[in-house]
mmCIF file of C-alpha atoms and ligand atoms in Angstrom:
data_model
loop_
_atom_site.group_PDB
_atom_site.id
_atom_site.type_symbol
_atom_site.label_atom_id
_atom_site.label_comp_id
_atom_site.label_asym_id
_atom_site.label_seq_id
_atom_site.Cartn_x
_atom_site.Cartn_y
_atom_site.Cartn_z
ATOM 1 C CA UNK A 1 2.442 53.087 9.808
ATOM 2 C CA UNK A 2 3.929 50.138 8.142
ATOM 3 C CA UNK A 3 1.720 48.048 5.688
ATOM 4 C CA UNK A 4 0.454 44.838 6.793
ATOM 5 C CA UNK A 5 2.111 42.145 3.998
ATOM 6 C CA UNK A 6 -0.388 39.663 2.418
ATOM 7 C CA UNK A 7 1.127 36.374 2.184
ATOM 8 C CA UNK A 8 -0.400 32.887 0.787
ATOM 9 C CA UNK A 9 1.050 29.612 1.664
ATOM 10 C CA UNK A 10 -0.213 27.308 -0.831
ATOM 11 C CA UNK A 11 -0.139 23.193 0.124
ATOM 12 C CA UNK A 12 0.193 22.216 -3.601
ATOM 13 C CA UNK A 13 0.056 18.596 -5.037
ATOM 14 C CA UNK A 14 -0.434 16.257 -1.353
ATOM 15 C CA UNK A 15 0.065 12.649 -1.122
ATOM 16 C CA UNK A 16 -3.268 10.933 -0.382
ATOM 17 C CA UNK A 17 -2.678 8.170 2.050
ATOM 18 C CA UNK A 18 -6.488 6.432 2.742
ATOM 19 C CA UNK A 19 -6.543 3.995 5.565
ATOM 20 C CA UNK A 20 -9.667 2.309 6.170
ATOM 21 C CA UNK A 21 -10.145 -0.181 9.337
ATOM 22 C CA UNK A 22 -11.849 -3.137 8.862
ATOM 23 C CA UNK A 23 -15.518 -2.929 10.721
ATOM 24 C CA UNK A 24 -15.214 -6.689 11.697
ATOM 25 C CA UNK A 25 -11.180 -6.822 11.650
ATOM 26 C CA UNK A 26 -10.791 -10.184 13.905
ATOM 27 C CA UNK A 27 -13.675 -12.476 12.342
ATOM 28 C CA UNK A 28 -11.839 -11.200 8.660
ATOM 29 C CA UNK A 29 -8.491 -11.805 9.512
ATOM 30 C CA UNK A 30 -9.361 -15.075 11.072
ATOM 31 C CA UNK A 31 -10.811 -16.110 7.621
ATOM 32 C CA UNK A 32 -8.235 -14.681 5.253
ATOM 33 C CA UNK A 33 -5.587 -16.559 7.582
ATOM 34 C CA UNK A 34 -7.214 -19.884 7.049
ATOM 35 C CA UNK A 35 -6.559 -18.991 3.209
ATOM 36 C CA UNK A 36 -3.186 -17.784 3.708
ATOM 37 C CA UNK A 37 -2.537 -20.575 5.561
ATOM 38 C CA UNK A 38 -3.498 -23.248 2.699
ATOM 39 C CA UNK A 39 -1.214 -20.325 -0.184
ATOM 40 C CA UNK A 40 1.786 -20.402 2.268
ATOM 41 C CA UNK A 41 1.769 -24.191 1.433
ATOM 42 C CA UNK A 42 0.530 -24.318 -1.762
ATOM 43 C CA UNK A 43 2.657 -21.673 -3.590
ATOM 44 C CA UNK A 44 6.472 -20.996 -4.118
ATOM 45 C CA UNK A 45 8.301 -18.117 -2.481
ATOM 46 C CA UNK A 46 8.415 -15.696 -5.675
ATOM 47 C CA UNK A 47 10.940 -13.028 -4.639
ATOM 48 C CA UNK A 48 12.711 -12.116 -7.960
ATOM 49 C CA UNK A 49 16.181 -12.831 -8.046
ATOM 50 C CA UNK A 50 17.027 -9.537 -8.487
ATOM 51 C CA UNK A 51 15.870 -8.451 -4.873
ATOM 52 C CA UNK A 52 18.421 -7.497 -2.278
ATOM 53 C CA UNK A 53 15.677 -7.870 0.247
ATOM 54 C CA UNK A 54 14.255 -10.588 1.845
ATOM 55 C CA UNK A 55 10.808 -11.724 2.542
ATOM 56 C CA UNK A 56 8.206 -14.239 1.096
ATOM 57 C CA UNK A 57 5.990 -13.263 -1.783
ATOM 58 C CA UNK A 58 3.710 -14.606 -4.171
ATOM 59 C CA UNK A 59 3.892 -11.671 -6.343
ATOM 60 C CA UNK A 60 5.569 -13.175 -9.670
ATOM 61 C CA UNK A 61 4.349 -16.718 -8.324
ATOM 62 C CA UNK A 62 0.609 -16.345 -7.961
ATOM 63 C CA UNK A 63 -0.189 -12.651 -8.251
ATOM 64 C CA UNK A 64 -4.380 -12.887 -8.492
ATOM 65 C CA UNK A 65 -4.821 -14.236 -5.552
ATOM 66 C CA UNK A 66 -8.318 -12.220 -5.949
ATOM 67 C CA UNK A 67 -9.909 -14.493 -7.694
ATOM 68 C CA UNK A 68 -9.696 -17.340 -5.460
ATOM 69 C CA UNK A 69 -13.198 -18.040 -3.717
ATOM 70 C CA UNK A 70 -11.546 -17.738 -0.345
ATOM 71 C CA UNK A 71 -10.324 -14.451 -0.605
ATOM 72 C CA UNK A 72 -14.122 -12.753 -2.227
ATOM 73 C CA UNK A 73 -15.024 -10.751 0.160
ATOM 74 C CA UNK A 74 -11.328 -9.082 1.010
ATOM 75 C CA UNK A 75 -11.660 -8.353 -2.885
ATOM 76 C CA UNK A 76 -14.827 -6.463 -2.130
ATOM 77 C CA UNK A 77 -13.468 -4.801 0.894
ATOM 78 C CA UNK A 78 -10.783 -3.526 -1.299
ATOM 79 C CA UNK A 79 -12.162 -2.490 -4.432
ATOM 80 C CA UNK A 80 -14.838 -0.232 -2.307
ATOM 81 C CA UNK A 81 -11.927 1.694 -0.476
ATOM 82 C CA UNK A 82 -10.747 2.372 -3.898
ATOM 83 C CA UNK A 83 -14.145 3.551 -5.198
ATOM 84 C CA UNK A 84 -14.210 5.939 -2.327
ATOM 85 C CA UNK A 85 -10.219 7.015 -2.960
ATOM 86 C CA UNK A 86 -11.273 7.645 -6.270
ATOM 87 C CA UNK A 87 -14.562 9.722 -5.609
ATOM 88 C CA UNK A 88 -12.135 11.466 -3.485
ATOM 89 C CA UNK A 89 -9.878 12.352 -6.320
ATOM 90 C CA UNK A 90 -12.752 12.864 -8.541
ATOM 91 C CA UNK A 91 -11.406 10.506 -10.868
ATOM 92 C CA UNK A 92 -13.542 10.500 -14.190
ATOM 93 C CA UNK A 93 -13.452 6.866 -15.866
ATOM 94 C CA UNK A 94 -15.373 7.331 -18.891
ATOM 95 C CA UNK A 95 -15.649 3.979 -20.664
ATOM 96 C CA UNK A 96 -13.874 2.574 -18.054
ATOM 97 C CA UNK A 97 -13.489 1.385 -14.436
ATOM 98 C CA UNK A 98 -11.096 0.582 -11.985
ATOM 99 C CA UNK A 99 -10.547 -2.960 -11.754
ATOM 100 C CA UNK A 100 -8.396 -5.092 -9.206
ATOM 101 C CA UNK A 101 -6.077 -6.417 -11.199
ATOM 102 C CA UNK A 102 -3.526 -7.755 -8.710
ATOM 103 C CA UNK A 103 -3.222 -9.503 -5.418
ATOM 104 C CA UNK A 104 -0.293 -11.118 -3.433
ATOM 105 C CA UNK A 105 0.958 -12.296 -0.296
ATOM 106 C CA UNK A 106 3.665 -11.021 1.439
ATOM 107 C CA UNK A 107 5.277 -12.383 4.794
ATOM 108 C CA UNK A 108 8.164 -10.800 6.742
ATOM 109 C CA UNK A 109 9.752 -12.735 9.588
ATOM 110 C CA UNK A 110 12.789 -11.414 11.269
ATOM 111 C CA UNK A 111 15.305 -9.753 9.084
ATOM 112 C CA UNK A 112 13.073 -9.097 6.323
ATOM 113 C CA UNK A 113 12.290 -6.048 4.324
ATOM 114 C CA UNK A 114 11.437 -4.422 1.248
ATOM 115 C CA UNK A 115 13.396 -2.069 -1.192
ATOM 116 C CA UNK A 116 11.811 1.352 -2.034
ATOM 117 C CA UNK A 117 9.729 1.041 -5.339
ATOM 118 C CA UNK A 118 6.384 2.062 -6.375
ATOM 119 C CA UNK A 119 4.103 0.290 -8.772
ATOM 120 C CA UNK A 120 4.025 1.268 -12.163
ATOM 121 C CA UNK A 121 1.300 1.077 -15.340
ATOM 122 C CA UNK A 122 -1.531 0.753 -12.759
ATOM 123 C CA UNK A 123 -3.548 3.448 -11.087
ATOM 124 C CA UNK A 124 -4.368 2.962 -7.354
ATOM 125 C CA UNK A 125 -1.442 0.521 -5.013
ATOM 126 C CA UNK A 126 -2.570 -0.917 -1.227
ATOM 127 C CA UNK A 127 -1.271 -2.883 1.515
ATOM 128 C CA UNK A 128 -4.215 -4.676 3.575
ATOM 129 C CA UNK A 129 -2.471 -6.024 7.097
ATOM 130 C CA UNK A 130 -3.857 -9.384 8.048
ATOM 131 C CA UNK A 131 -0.916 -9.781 11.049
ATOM 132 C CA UNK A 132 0.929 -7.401 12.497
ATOM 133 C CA UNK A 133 3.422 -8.679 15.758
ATOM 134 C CA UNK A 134 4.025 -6.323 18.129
ATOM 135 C CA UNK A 135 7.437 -4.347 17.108
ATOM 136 C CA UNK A 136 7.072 -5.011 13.420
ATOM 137 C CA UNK A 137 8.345 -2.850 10.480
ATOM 138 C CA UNK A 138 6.279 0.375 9.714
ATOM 139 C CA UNK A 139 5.160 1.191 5.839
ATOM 140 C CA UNK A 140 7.135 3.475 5.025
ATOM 141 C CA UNK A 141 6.383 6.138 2.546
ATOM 142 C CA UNK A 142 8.435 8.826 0.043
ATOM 143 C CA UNK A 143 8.010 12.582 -0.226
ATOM 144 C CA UNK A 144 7.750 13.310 -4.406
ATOM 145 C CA UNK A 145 10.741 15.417 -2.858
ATOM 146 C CA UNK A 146 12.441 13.200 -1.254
ATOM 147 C CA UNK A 147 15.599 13.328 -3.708
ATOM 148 C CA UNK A 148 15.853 16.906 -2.606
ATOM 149 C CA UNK A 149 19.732 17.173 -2.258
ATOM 150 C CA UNK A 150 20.349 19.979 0.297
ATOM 151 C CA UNK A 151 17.747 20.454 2.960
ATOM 152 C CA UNK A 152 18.383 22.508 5.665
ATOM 153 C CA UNK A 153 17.683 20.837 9.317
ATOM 154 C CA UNK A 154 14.316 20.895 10.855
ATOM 155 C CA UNK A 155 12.960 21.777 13.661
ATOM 156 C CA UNK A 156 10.360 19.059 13.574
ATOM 157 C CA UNK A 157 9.433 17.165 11.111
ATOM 158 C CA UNK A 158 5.833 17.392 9.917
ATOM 159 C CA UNK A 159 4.006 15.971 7.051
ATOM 160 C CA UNK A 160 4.391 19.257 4.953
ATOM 161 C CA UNK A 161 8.732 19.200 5.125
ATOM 162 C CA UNK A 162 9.705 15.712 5.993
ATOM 163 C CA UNK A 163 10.625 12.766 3.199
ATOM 164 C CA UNK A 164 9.224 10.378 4.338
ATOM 165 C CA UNK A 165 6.898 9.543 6.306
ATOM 166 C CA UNK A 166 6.171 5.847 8.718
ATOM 167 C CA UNK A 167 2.867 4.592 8.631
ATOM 168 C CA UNK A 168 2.761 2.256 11.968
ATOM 169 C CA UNK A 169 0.969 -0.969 10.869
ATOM 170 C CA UNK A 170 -2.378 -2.427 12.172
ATOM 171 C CA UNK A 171 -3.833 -5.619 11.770
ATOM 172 C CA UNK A 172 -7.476 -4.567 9.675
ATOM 173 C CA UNK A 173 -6.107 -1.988 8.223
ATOM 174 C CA UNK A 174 -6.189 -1.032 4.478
ATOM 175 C CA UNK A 175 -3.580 1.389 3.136
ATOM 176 C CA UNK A 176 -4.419 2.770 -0.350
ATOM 177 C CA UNK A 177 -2.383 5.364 -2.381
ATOM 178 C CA UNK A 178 -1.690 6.195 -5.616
ATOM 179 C CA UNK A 179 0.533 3.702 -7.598
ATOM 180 C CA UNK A 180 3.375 6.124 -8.179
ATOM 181 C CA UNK A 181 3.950 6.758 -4.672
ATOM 182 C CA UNK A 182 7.650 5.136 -3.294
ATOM 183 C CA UNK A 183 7.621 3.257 -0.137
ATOM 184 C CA UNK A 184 9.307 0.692 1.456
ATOM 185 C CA UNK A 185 9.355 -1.889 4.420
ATOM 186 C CA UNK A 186 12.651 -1.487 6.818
ATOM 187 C CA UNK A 187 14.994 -4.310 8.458
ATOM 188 C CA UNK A 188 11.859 -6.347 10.307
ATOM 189 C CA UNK A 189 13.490 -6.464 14.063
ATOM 190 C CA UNK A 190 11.326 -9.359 15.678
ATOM 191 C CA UNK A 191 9.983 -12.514 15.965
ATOM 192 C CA UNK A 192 6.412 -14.033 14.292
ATOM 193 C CA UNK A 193 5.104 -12.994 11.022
ATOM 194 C CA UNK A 194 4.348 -9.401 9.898
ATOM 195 C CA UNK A 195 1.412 -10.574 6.878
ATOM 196 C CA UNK A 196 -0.028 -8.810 4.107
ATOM 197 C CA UNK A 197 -1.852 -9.034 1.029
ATOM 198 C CA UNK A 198 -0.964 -6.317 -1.441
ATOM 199 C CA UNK A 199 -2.754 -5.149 -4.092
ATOM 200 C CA UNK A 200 -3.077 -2.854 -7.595
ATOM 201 C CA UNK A 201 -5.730 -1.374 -9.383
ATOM 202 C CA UNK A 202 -5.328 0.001 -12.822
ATOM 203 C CA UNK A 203 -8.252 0.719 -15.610
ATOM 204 C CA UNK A 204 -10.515 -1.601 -18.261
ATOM 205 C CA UNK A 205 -12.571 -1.127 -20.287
ATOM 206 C CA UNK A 206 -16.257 -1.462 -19.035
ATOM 207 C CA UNK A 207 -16.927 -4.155 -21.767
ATOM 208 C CA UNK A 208 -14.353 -6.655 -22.060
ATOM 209 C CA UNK A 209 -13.533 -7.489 -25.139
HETATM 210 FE FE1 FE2 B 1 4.562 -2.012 -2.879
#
């Protein structure tokens, strides 16, 4: 009688994606657009030169848009999906804690995008979507493998083999990863504005100094 073989598949080293919806998502959105509204005309498109993409962004313009009075309570929001992404990683901080360190504006009207890049020298990256147009562009996010040269073709794709991976977009939702994690926005195909307010956390110390 043959042996039975004892085999262990082991799911090392996942990507945590954490996507919280907004209990009151309509009231909140209504009030952070009302703020938006008054940054759209208040602040400069601040897309780097550099960019091959297109969209508007206050992210080298105004990029602490956090500690405007307007936005206090999306800052809150925020910062307590992080605590619980964190708790989740069992993140130690010592002498530290996380701290919101960034927050822009992004808007994507037809044709826009956004290259693949990730978010270096901070800890904990999110995308919060305030308006989201029917047929706008996913969030799209990168396998750790997804430089893999040869891969043989797949049945299906799942979330343990593919390279990356579309998160469809919701208006109240909060995406939150860690910083290092690639992702991108693809060629917008429609009409109306696909808004978001981005964020980073990284560490300070717990007594400024
Ligand atoms: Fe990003």
């Amino acid at each position: 009688m043959k042996s039975e073989e004892t085999r262990i598949t082991e799911y090392l080293f996942p990507t945590l994606i954490q996507v919280t919806h907004h209990p009151s998502a309509d009231i909140f959105n209504a009030e952070l657009m009302k703020e938006i509204l008054v940054i759209r005309d208040e602040v400069p498109n601040g897309k780097p030169s550099n960019w091959s993409c297109d969209h508007y962004t206050t992210m080298t313009t105004e990029g602490r848009l956090h500690s405007r009075p307007g936005l206090k309570s999306f800052a809150e929001f925020v910062t307590a999906c992080a605590t619980h992404y964190g708790e989740i990683m069992r993140y130690h901080y010592g002498d530290k804690r996380l701290h919101l360190n960034d927050c822009w504006l992004n808007i994507y009207g037809r044709g826009h995008s956004q290259d693949i890049h990730n978010h270096p020298n901070h800890i904990l990256s999110g995308v919060y979507f305030v308006k989201v147009p029917k047929g706008a562009s996913n969030l799209l996010f990168y396998s750790p493998h997804y430089k893999t040269m040869i891969r043989p073709p797949l049945i299906v794709e799942t979330p343990a083999n593919c390279l990356s991976m579309p998160y469809p977009p919701n208006a109240g939702d909060f995406v939150i990863f860690e910083s290092s994690t690639k992702h991108s926005v693809p060629y917008n195909d429609m009409d109306g504005d696909r808004i978001t307010l981005a964020v980073n956390f990284s560490l300070e110390p717990l007594v400024m100094k």
